[in-house]
CSV table of C-alpha atoms in Angstrom, one decimal:
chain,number,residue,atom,x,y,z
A,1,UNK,CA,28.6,-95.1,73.5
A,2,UNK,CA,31.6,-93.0,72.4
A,3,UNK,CA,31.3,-94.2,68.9
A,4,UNK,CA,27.7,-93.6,68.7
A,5,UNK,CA,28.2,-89.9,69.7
A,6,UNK,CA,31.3,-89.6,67.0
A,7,UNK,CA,29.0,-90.6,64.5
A,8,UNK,CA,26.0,-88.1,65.6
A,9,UNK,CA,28.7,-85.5,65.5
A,10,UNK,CA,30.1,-85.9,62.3
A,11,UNK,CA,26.2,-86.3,60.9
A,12,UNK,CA,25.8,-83.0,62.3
A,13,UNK,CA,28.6,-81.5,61.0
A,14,UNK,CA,27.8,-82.7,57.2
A,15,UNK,CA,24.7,-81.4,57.8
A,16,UNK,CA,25.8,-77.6,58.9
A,17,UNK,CA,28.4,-77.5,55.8
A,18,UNK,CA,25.4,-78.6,53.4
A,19,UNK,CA,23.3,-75.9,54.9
A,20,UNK,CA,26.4,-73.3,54.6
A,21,UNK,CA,26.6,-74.3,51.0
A,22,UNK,CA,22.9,-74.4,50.4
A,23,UNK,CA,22.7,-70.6,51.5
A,24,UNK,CA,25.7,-69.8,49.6
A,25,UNK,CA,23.6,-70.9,46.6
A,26,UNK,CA,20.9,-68.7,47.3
A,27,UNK,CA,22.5,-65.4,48.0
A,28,UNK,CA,25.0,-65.8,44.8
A,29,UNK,CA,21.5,-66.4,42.6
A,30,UNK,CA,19.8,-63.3,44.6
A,31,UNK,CA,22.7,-61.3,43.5
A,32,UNK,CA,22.5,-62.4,40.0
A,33,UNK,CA,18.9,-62.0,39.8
A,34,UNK,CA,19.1,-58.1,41.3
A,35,UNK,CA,22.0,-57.3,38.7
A,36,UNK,CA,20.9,-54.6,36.5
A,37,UNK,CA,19.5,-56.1,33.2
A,38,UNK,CA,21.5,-54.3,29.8
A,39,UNK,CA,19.4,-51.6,28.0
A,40,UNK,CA,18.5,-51.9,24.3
A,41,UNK,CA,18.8,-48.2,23.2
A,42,UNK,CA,16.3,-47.5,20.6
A,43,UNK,CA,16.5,-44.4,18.3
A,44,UNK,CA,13.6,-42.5,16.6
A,45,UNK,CA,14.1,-40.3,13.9
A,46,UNK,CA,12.9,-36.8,14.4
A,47,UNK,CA,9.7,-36.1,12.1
A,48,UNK,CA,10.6,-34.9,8.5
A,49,UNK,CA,8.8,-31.3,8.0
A,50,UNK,CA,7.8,-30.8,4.1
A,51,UNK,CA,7.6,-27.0,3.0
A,52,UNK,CA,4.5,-26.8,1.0
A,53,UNK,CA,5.0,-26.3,-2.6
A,54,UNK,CA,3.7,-22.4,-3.8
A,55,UNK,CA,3.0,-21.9,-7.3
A,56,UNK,CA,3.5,-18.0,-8.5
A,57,UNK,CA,0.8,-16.9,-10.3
A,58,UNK,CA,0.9,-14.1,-12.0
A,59,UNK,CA,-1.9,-11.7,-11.4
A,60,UNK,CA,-4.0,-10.7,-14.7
A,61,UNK,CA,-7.1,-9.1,-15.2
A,62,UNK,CA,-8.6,-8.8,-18.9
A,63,UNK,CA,-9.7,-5.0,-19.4
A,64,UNK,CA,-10.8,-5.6,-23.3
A,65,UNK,CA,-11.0,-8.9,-24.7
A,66,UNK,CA,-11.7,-8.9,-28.6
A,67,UNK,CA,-12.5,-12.3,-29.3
A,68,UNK,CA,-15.8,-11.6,-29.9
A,69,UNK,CA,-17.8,-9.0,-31.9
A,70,UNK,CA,-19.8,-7.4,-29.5
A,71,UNK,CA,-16.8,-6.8,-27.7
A,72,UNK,CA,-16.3,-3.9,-30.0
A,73,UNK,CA,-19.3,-1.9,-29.1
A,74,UNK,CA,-19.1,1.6,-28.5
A,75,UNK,CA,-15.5,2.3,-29.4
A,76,UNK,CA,-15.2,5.1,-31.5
A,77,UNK,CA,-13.1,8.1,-33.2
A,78,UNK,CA,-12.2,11.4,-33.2
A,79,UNK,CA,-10.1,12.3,-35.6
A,80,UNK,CA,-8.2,16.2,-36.4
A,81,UNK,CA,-11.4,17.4,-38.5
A,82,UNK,CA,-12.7,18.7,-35.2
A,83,UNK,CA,-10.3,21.2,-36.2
A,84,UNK,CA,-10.0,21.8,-39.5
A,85,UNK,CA,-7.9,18.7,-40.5
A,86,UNK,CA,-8.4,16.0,-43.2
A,87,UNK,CA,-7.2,13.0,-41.3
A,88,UNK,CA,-9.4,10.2,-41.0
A,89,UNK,CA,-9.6,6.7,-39.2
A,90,UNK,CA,-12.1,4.1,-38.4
A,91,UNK,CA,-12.3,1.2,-35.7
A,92,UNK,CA,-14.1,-2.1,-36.4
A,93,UNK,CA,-14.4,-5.7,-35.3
A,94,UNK,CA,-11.8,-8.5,-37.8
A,95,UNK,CA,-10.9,-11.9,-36.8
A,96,UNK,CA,-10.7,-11.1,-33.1
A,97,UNK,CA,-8.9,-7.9,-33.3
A,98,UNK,CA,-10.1,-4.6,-32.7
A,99,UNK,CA,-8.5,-2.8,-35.9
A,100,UNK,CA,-7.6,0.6,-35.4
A,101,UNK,CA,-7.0,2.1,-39.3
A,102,UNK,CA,-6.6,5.0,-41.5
A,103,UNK,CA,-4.7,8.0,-42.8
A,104,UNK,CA,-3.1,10.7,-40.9
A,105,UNK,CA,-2.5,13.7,-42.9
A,106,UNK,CA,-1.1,17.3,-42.0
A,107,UNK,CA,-3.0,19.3,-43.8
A,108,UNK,CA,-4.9,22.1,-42.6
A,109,UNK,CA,-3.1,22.3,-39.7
A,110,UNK,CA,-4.1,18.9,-38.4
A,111,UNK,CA,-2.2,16.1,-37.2
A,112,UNK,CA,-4.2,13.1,-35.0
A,113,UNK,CA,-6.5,10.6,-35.5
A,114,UNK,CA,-8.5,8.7,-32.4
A,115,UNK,CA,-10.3,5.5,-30.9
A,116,UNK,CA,-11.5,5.7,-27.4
A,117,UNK,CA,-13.6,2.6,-25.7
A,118,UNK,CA,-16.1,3.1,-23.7
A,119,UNK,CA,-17.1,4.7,-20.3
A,120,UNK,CA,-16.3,1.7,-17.9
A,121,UNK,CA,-16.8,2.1,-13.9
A,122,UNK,CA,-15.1,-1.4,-13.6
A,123,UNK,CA,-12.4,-0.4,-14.5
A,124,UNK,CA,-11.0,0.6,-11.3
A,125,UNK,CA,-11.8,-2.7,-10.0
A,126,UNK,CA,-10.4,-5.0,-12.7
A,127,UNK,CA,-7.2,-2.9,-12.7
A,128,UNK,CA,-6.8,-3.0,-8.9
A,129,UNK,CA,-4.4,-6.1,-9.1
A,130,UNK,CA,-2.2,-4.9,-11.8
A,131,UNK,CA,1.2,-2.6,-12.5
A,132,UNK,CA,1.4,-2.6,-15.7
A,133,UNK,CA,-1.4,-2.2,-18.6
A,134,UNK,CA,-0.5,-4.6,-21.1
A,135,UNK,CA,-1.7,-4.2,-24.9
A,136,UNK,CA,-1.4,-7.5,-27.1
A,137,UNK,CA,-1.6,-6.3,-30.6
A,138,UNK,CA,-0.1,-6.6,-34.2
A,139,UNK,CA,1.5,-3.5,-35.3
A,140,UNK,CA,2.7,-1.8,-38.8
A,141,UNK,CA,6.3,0.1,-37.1
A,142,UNK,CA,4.3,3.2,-35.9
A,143,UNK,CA,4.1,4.6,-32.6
A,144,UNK,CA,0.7,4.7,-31.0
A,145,UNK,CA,0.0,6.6,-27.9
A,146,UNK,CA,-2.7,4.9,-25.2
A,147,UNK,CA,-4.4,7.5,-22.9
A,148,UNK,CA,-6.4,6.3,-20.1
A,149,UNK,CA,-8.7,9.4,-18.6
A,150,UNK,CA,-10.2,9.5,-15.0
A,151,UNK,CA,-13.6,10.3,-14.0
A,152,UNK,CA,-12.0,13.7,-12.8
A,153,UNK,CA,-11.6,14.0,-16.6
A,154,UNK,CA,-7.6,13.9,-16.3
A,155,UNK,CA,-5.9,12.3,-18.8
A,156,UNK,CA,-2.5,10.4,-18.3
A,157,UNK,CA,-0.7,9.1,-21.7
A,158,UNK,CA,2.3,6.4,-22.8
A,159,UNK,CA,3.7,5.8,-26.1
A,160,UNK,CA,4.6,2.4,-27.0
A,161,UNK,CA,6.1,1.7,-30.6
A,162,UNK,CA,4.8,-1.4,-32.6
A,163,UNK,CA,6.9,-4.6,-34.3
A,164,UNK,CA,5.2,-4.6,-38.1
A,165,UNK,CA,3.2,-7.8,-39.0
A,166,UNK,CA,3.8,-9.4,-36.2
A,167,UNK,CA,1.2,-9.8,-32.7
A,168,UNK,CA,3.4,-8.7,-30.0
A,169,UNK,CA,2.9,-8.0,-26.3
A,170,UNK,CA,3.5,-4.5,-25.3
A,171,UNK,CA,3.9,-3.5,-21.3
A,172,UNK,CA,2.9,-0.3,-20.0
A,173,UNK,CA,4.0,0.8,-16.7
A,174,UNK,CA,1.4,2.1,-14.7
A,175,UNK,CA,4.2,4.3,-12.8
A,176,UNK,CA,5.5,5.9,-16.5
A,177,UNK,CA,2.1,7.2,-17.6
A,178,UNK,CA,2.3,11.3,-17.9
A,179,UNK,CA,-0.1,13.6,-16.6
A,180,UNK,CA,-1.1,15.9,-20.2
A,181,UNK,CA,-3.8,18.7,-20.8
A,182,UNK,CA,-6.4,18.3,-23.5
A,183,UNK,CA,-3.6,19.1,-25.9
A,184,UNK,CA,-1.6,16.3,-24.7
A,185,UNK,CA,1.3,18.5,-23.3
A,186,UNK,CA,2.8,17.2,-20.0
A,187,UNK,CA,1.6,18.9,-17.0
A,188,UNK,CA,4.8,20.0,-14.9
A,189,UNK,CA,4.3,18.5,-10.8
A,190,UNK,CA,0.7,16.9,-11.6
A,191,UNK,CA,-0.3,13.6,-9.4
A,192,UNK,CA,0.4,10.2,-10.7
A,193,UNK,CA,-1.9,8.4,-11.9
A,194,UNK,CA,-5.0,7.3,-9.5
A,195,UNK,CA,-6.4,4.1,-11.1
A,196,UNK,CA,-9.7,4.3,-8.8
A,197,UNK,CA,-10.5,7.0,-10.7
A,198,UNK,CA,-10.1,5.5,-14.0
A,199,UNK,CA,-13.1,5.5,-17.0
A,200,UNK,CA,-12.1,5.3,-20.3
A,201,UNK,CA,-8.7,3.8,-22.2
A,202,UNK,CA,-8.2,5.1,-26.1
A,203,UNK,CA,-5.5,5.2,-28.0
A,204,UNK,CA,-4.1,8.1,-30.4
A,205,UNK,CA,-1.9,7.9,-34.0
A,206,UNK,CA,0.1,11.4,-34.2
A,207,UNK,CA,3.6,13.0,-33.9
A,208,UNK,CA,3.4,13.4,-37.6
A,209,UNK,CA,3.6,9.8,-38.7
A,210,UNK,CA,1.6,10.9,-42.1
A,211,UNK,CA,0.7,7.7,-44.0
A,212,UNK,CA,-1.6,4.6,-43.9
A,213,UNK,CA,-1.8,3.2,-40.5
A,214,UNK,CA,-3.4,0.0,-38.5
A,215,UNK,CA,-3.0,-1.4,-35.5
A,216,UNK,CA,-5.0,-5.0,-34.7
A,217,UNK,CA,-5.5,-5.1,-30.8
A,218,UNK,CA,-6.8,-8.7,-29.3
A,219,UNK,CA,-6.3,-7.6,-25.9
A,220,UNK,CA,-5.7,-5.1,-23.2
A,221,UNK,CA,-5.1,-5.8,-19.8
A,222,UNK,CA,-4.0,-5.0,-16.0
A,223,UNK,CA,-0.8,-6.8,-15.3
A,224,UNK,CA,1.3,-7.1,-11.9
A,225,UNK,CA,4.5,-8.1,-13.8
């Protein structure tokens, strides 16, 4: 009877330890299983911004374009015999140029010769973008003067002076154009030039370059240079 009971003791106890252990088992797993789990860090690149690409343009708008014959209809002259003088000149339509030509004498007290283009209310609208007029011609050494008169009937004038035999682009600042009577003397404190008012462009030979003269223009036109 003792040994019976020695025996159903020490079954007991095996049994207890192998529970203990058992538990032991589970609580070290729980712990590994609720340990925090390691973090990939993933990085993105911040998005790449492209600046557009702009293109400068410049801004030009044909006033008198001569590649064509029509395109010399209605320019004229007026030449010095208006008052007395013997100068003469003529304006015609070669190989897409509008030749400006003659002979510019002092005689008689004269002293000019003239083309002028025609009245044009575009104008103001086709030189709205510009600063500049710019005159593409091929010259002969002279120095022509370009007048451009306003509907007001005010005249404003520039001198620009030619390269000889060779076609040549010639800029005229719209701020450098002088206010001038009928005679072409400066006018002392008049307004700059007001393009909206703008009609008629022409171009004079004078300051007593006496001689044969030409001047081939192909084109004139408003510039924002």
């Amino acid at each position: 009877m003792a040994l019976r009971t020695k025996l159903l003791l020490n079954t007991l106890a095996i049994s207890l330890l192998s529970a203990c252990a058992s538990d032991a088992a589970t609580t070290t797993s729980t712990v590994a299983a609720t340990t925090m789990p390691a973090t990939t860090m993933t990085t993105t690149a911040a998005p790449t911004t492209i600046a557009p690409t702009t293109t400068m343009t410049p801004t030009t708008s044909v006033l008198f374009d001569f590649s064509d014959p029509s395109s010399a209809t209605g320019w004229f002259n007026q030449n010095d015999t208006v008052m007395g003088g013997v100068s003469d000149s003529a304006s015609a339509w070669v190989d897409g140029h509008l030749v400006f030509s003659g002979n510019l004498s002092l005689d008689n007290n004269g002293g000019f010769t003239s083309t002028f283009g025609p009245i044009n209310e575009q104008l103001p609208a086709l030189m709205s973008g510009g600063n500049a007029i710019v005159v593409t011609a091929r010259g002969d050494s002279q120095t022509y003067l370009m007048q451009i008169r306003n509907s007001d009937n005010t005249r404003y004038i520039q001198r620009f002076t030619t390269v000889a035999d060779s076609e040549q682009s010639y800029i005229l600042p719209i701020a450098d154009f002088v206010s001038v009577d009928w005679r072409l003397s400066p006018i002392a404190g008049a307004a700059p030039m007001d393009i909206a008012n703008v009609v008629q462009i022409g171009f004079y030979l004078l300051d007593k370059q006496v001689g044969l003269f030409e001047i081939a223009i192909s084109s004139i036109s408003a510039d924002a240079v």
